[in-house]
Tab-separated table of C-alpha atoms and ligand atoms in Angstrom:
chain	number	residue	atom	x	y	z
W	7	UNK	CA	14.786	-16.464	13.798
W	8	UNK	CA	15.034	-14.341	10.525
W	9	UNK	CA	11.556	-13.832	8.134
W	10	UNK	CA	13.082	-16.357	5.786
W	11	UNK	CA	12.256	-19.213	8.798
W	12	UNK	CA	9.322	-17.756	9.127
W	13	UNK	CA	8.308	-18.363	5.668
W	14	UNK	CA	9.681	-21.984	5.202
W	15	UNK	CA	7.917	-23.310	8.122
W	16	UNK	CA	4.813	-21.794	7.089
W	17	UNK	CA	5.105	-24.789	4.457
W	18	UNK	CA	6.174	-27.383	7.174
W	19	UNK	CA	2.878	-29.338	6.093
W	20	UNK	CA	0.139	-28.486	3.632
W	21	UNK	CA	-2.637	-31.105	4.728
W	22	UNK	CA	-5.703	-28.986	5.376
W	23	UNK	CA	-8.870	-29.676	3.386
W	24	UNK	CA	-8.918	-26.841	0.358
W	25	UNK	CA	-12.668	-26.543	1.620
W	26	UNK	CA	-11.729	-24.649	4.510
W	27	UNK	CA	-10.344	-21.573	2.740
W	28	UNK	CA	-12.974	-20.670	0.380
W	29	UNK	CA	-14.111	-17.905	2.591
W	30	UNK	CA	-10.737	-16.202	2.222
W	31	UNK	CA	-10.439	-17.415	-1.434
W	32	UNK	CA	-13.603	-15.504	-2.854
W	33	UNK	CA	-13.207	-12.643	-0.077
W	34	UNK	CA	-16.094	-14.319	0.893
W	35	UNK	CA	-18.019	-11.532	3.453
W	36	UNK	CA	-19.493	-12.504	6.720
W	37	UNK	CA	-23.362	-10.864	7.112
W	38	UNK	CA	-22.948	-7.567	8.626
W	39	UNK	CA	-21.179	-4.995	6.691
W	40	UNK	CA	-17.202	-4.628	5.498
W	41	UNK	CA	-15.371	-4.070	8.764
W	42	UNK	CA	-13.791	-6.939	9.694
W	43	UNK	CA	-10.366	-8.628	9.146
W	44	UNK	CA	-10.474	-11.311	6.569
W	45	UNK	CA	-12.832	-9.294	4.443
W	46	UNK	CA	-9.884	-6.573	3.840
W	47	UNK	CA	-7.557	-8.926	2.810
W	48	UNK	CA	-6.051	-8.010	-0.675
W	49	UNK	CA	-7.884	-10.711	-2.495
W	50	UNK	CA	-5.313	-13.168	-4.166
W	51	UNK	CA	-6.067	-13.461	-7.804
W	52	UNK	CA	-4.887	-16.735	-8.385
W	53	UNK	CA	-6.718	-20.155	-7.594
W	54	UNK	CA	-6.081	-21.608	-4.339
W	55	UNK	CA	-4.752	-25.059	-4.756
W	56	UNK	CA	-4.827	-27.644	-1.979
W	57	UNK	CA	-1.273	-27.368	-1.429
W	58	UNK	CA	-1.189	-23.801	-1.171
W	59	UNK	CA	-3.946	-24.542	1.141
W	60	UNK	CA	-1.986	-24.140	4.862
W	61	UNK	CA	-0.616	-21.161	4.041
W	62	UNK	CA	-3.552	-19.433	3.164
W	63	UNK	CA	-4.741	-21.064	6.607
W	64	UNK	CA	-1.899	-19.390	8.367
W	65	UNK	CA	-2.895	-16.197	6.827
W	66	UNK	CA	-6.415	-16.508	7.621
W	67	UNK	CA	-5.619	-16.861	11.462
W	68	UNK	CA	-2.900	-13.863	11.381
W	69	UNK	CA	-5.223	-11.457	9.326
W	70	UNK	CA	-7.885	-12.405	12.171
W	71	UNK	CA	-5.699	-11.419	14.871
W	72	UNK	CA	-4.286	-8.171	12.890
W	73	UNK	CA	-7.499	-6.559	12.677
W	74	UNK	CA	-9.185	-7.863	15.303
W	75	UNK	CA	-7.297	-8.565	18.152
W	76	UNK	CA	-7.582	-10.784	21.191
W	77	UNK	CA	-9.060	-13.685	20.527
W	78	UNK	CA	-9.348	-17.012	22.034
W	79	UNK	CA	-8.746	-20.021	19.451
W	80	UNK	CA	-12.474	-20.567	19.612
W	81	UNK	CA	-13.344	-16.871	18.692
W	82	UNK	CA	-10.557	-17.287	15.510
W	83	UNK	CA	-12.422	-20.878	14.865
W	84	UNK	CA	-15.595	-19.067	14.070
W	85	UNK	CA	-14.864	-15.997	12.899
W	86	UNK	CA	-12.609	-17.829	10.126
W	87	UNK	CA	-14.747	-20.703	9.303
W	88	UNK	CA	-11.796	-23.308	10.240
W	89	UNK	CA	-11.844	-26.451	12.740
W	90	UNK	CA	-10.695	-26.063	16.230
W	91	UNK	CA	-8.681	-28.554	15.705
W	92	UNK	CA	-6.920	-26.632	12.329
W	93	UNK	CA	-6.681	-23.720	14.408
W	94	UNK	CA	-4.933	-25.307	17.434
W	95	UNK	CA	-2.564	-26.637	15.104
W	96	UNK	CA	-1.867	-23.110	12.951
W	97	UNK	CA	-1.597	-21.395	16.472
W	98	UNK	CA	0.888	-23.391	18.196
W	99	UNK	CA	2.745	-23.306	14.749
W	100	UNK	CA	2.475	-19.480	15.170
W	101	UNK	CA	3.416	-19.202	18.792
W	102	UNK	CA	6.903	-21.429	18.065
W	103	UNK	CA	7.545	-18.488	15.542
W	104	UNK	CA	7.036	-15.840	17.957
W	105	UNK	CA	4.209	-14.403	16.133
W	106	UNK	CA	1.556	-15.189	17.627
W	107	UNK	CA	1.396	-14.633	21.906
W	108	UNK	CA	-0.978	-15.707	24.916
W	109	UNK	CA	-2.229	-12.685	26.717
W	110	UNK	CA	-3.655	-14.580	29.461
W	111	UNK	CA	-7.191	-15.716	30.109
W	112	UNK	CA	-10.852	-13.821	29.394
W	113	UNK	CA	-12.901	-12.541	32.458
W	114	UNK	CA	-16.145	-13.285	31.882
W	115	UNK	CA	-19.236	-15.187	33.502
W	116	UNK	CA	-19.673	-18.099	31.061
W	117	UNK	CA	-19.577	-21.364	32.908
W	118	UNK	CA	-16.546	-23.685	32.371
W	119	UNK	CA	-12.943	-23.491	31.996
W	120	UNK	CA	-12.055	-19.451	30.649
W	121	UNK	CA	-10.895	-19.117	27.124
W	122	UNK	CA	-7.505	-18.041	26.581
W	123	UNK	CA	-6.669	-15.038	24.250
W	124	UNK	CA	-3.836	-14.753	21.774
W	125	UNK	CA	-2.446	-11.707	19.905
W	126	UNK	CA	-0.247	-11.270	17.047
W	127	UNK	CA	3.156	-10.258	18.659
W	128	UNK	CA	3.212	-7.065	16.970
W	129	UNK	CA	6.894	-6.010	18.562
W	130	UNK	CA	7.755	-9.503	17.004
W	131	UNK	CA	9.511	-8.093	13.573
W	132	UNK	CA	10.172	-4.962	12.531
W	133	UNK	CA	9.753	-3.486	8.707
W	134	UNK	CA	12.264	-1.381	6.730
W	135	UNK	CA	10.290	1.113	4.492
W	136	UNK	CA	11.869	3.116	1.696
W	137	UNK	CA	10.562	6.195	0.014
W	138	UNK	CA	12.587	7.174	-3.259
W	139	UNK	CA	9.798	9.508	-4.832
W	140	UNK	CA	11.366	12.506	-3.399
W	141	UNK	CA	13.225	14.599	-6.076
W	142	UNK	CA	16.149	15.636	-3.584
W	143	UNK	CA	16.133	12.796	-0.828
W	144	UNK	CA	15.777	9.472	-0.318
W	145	UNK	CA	13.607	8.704	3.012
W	146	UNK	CA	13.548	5.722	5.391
W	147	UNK	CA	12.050	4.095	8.559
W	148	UNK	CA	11.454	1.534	10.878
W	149	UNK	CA	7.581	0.239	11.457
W	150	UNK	CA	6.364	-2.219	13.771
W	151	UNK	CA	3.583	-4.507	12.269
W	152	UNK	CA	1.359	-1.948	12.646
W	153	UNK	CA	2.675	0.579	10.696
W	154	UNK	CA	3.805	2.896	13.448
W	155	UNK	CA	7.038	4.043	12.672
W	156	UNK	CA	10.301	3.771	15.479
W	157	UNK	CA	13.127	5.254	13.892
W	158	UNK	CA	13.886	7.564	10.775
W	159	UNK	CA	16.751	8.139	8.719
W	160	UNK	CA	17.361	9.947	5.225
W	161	UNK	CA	19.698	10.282	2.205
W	162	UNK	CA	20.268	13.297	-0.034
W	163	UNK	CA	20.354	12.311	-3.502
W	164	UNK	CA	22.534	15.141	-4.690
W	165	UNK	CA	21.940	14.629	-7.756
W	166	UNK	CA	23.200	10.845	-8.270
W	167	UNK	CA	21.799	8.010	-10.558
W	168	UNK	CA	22.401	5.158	-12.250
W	169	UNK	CA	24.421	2.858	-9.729
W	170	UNK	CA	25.389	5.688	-7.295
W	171	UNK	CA	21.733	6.331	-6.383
W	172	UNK	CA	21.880	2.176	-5.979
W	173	UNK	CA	24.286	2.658	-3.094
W	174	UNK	CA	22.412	5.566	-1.741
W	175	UNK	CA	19.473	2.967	-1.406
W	176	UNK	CA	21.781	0.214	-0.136
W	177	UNK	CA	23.403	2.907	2.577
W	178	UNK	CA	20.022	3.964	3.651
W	179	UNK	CA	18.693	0.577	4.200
W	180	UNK	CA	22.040	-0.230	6.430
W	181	UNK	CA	21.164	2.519	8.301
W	182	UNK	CA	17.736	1.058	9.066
W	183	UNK	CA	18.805	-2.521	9.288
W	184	UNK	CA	21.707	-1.777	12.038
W	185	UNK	CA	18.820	0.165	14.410
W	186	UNK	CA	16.803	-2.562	14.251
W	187	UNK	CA	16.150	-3.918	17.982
W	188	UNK	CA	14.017	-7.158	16.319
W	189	UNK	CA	14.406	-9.231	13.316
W	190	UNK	CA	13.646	-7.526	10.068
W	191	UNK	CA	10.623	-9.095	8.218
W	192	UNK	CA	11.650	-7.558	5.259
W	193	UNK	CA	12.334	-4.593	3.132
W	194	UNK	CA	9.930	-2.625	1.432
W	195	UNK	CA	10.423	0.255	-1.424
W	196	UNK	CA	8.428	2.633	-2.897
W	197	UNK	CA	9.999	3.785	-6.089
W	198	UNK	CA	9.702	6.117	-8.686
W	199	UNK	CA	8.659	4.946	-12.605
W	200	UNK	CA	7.594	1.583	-13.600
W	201	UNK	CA	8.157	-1.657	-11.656
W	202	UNK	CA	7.626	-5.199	-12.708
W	203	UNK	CA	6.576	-7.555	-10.533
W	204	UNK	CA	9.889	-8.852	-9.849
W	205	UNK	CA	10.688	-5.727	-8.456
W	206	UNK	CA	13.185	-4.551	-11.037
W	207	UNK	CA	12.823	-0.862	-11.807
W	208	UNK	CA	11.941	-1.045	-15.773
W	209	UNK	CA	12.395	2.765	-16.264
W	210	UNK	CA	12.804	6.053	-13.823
W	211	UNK	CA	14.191	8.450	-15.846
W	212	UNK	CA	15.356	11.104	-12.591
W	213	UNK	CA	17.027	8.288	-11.459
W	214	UNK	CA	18.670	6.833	-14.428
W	215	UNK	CA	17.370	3.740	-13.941
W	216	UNK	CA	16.696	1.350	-16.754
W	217	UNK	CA	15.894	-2.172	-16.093
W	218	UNK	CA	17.403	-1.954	-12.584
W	219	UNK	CA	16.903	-5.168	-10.715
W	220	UNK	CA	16.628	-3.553	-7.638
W	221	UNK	CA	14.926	-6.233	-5.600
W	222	UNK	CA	17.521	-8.544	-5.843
W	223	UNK	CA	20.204	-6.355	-5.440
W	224	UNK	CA	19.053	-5.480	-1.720
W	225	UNK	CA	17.998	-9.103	-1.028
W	226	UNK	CA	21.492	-10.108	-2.392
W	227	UNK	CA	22.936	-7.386	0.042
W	228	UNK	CA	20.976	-8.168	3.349
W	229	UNK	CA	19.568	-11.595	3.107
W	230	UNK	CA	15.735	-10.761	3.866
W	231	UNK	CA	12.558	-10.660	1.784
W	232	UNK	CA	12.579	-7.171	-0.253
W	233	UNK	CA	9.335	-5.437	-1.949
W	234	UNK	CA	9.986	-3.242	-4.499
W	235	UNK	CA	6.775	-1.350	-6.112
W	236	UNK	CA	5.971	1.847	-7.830
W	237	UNK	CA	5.464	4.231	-5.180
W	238	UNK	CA	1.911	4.987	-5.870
W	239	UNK	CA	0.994	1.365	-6.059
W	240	UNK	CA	2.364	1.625	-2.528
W	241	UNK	CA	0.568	4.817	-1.432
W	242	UNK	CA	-2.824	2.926	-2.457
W	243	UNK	CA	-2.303	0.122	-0.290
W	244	UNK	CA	-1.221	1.936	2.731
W	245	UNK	CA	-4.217	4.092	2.066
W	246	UNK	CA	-6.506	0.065	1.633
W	247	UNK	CA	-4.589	-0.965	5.109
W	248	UNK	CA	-4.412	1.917	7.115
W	249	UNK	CA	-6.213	4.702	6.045
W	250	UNK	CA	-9.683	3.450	5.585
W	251	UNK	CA	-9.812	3.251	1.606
W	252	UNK	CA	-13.048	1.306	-0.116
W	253	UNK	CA	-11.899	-1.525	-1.960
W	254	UNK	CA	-12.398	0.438	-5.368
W	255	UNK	CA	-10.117	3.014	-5.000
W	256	UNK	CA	-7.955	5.221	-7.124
W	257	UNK	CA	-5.041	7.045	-5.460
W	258	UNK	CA	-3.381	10.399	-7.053
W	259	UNK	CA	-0.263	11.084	-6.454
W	260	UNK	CA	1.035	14.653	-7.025
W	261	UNK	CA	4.507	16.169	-6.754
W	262	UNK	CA	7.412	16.398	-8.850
W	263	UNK	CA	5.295	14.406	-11.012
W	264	UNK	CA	1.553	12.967	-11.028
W	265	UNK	CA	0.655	9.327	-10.753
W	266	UNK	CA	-1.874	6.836	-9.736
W	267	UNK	CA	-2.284	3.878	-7.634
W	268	UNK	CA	-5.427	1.204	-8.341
W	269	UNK	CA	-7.202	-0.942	-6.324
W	270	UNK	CA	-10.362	-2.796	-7.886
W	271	UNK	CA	-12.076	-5.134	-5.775
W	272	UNK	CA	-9.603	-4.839	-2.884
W	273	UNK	CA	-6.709	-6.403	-5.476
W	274	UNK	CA	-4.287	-3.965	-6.882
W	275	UNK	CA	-3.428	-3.263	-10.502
W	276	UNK	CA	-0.883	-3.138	-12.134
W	277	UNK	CA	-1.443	-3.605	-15.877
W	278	UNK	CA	0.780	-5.852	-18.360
W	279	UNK	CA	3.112	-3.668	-18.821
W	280	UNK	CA	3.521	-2.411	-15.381
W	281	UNK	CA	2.377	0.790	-15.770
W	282	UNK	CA	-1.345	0.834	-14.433
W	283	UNK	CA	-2.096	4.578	-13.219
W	284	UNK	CA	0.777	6.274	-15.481
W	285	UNK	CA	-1.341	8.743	-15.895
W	286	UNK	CA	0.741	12.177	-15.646
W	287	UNK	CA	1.577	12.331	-19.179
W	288	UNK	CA	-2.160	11.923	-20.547
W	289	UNK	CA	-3.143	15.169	-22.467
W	290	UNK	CA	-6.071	16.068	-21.090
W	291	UNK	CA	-8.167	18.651	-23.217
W	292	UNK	CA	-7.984	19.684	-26.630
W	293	UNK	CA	-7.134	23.003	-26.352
W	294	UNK	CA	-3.388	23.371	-25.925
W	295	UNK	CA	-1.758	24.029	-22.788
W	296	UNK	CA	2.101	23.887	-21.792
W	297	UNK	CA	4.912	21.755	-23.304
W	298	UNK	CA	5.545	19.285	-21.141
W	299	UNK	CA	9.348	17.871	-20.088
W	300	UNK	CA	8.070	14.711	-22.681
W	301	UNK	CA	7.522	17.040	-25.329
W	302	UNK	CA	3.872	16.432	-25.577
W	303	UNK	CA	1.547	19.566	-25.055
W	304	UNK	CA	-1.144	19.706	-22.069
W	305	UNK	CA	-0.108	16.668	-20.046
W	306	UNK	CA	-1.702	16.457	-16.660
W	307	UNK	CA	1.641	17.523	-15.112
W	308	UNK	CA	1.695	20.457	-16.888
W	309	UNK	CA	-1.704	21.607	-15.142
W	310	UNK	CA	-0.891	20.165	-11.957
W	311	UNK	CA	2.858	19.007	-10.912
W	312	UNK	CA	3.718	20.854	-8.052
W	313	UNK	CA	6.459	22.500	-9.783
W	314	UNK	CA	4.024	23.592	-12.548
W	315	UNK	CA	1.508	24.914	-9.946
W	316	UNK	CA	3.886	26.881	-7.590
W	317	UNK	CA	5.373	28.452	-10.706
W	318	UNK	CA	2.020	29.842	-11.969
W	319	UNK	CA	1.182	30.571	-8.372
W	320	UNK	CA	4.215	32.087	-7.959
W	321	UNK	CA	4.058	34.605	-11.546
W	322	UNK	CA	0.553	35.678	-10.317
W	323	UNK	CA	-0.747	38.173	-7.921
W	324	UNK	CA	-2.742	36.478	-5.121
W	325	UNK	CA	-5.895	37.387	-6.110
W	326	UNK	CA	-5.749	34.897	-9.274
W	327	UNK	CA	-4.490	32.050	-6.947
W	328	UNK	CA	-7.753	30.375	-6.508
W	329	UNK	CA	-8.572	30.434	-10.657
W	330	UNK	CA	-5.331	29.060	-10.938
W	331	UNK	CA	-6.014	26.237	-8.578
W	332	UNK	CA	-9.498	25.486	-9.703
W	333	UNK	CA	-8.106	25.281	-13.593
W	334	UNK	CA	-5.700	22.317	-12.161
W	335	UNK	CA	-8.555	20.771	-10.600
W	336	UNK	CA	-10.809	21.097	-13.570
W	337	UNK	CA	-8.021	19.386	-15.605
W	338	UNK	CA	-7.648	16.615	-13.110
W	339	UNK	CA	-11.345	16.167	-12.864
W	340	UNK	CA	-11.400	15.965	-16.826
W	341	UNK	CA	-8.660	13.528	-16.906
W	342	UNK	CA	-10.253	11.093	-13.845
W	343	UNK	CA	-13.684	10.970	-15.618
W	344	UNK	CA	-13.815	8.482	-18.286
W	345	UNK	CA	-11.428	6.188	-15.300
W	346	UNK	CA	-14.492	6.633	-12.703
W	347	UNK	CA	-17.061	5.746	-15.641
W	348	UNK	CA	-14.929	2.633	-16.845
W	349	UNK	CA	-13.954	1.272	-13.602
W	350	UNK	CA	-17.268	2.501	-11.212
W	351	UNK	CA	-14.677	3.350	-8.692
W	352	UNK	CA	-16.099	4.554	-5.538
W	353	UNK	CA	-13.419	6.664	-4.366
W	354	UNK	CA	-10.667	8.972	-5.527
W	355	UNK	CA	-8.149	10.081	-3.078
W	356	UNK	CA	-5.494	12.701	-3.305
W	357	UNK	CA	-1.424	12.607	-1.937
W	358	UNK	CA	0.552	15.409	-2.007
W	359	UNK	CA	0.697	19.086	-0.730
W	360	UNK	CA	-2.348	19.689	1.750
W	361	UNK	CA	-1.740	23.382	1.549
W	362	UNK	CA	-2.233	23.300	-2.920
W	363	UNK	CA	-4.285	20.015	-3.284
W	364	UNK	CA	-6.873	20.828	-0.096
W	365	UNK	CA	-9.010	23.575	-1.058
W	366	UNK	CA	-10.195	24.923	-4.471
W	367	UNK	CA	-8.151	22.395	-6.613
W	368	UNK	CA	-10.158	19.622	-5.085
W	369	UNK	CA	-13.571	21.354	-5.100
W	370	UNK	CA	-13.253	21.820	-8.535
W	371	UNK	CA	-11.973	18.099	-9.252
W	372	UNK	CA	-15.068	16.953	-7.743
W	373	UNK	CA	-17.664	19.125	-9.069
W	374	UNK	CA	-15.997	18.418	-12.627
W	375	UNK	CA	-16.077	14.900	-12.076
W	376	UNK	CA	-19.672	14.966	-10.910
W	377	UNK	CA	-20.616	16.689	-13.642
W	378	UNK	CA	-19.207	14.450	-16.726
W	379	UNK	CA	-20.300	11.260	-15.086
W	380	UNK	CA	-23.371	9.726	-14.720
W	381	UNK	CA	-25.363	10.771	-11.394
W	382	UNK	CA	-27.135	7.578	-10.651
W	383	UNK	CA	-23.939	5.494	-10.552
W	384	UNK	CA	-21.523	8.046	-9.376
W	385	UNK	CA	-23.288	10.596	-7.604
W	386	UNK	CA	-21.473	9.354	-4.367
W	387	UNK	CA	-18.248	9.316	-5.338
W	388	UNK	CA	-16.342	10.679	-2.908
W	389	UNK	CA	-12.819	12.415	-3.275
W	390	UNK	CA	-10.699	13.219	-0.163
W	391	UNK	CA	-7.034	13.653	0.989
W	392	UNK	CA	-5.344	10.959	2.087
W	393	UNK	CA	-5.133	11.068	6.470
W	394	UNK	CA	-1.454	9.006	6.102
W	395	UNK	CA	0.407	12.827	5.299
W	396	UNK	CA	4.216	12.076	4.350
W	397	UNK	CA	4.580	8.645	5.368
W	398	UNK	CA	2.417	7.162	2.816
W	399	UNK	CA	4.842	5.599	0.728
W	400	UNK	CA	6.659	4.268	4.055
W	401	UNK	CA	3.710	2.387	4.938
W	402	UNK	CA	2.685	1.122	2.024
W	403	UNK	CA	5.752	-0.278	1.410
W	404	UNK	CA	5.613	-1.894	5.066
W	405	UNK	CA	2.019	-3.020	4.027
W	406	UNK	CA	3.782	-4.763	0.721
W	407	UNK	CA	6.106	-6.474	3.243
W	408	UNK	CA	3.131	-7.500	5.555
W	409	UNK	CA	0.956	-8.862	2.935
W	410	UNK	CA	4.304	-11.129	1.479
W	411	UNK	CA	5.710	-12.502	4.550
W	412	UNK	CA	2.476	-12.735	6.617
W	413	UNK	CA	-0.625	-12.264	4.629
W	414	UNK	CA	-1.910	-9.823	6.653
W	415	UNK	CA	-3.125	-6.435	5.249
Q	524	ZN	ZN1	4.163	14.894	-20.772
């Protein structure tokens, strides 16, 4: 069975009262804290109309058994707020896909018949996940449905654009696809520059890409649900899924360039014109700094690219390294400010070199931000580095394919 029959019979009826999904609707929490499975969902944005209602039913069950594992239909009944009967229905629907499996029957000393617990089949499908924010390669992998990765494969760029880096993408991807030892799911990208929501790659200038419709190009090439997103809007949600992120979050991503991925009440932004978090060539300060590749003077990449930073680091003597480090901290902190004020985010997490970002860079983007926003609001803010490493981008795209096809996140 490909994903794509896994998506239309998802839609095989749509008779289920609209009441029942308000709870996943409003991200409606359960008393008891945030942990929890239907409470990390990304929260759709859009009403939830009656015939949409199934679906979201569907979801409700899988996101259950994603986070939590091992359930018997009566646990999933509960913890989701649906009938037994709906349930039942959604999991025998599930099991005829293969995603959902019986594990066999709970020991324990309650009277009566034992329950039976289910788990999501998480060997089921497998994810392609592409990373093109590397300046010199193009990465790849294979993830099961929980993110763990099976098999890797890369590209070098060698310099190509325009419709050559295309087929770089496409040869990757056929790489991936042909190693694949269970249907694909779907195909997820993390790329560089702005990206519409129809996954067409409005502008990445290292790539030459203008406009690209990149989406449809790989689902026209391999027949399976693609993702593409901007590769920190990726990075954030890996970070949401798998790496423990509050639902206010802001994400920094720094390396050949700087960038940012936002989350705001557990729902991703993007902005209207696609370019929520573009926040590398913001001039931060009023007091100069370096011309910047856009021509501009003082952008945040200036202070803190990682080719900026290792060239400064690398013109000093080792002594100055820390000023150096705490001055591109300062400047982040500076820049981040007036976003934690406006947005009361509760978190600000950093991607990129551990070995730069992890020491007195961040101290001094914390301090800085402590100290130009208001203490009784933002006192706790914390800043950390993410705990995903390298892969980020790989999972979030596999998280972007997850959320799609499954609803799970
Ligand atoms: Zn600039």
């Amino acid at each position: 069975m490909t994903a794509s029959e896994v998506q239309r019979s998802s839609s095989r009826t749509e008779s289920a009262p609209p009441t029942t999904v308000q709870g996943f609707a409003h991200g409606k929490a359960p008393a008891g804290g945030r942990t929890g499975a239907p409470r990390r969902a990304l929260r759709p944005s859009s009403k939830v109309l009656p015939e949409h209602a199934r679906s979201h039913n569907r979801s409700l069950v899988l996101q259950t058994l994603y986070h939590e594992g091992s359930r018997s239909r009566a646990d999933i009944a509960r913890e989701t707020g649906l009938t037994r009967v709906t349930v039942s229905a959604l999991v025998a629907e599930l099991m005829a896909d293969g995603l959902v499996v019986e594990l066999g029957q709970r020991e324990d000393s309650r009277p009566g018949k034992p329950a039976t617990l289910l788990d999501l089949d998480r060997s089921a499908f497998v994810i392609v996940g592409l990373d093109l924010s590397e300046h010199s390669t193009f990465s790849g992998a294979l993830l099961d449905l929980d993110g763990a990765i099976s098999a890797r494969a890369e590209v070098e760029l060698a310099g190509s654009t325009g419709d050559e880096a295309v087929e770089k993408v496409v040869a990757l991807a056929r790489t991936l696809v042909d190693q694949a030892q269970a249907p694909v799911l779907g195909i997820g990208v993390g790329s560089p520059g702005v990206v519409d929501l129809a996954g067409v790659v409005l502008s990445a200038p290292n790539l030459g890409w203008n406009g690209m419709p990149l989406q449809s190009i790989l689902a026209a090439r391999f027949g399976v649900p693609v993702v593409v997103a901007n590769d920190a809007n990726a990075a954030v949600l890996a970070e949401h899924s798998f790496g423990g992120a509050a639902g206010d979050a802001m994400l920094i991503t720094i390396g050949h360039g700087v960038g940012a991925g936002l989350l705001l009440g557990g729902t991703p932004l993007f902005g209207s014109r696609f370019a929520a978090g573009e926040i590398g060539h913001v001039v931060v300060g009023t007091d100069g700094g370096a011309v910047c590749a856009c021509g501009k003077r003082g952008c945040l990449e200036t202070w803190l690219s990682i080719p900026n930073l290792m060239k400064r680091l690398d013109e000093l003597p080792d002594a100055d390294h820390d000023r150096v480090l705490t001055e591109a901290g300062e400047r982040l902190g500076i820049a981040l400010a007036p976003v934690v004020g406006a947005l009361d985010l509760s978190e600000v997490i950093l991607s990129g070199p551990t070995e730069l970002l992890d020491g007195p860079l961040a101290a001094a983007t914390v301090e800085t931000l402590r100290a130009r926003t208001m203490a009784e609001f933002h006192g706790s803010l914390t800043l950390r580095m993410t705990t995903l490493g390298q892969d980020i981008v790989l999972r979030g795209a596999a998280v972007m394919v997850l959320s799609g096809q499954l609803g799970v996140s």
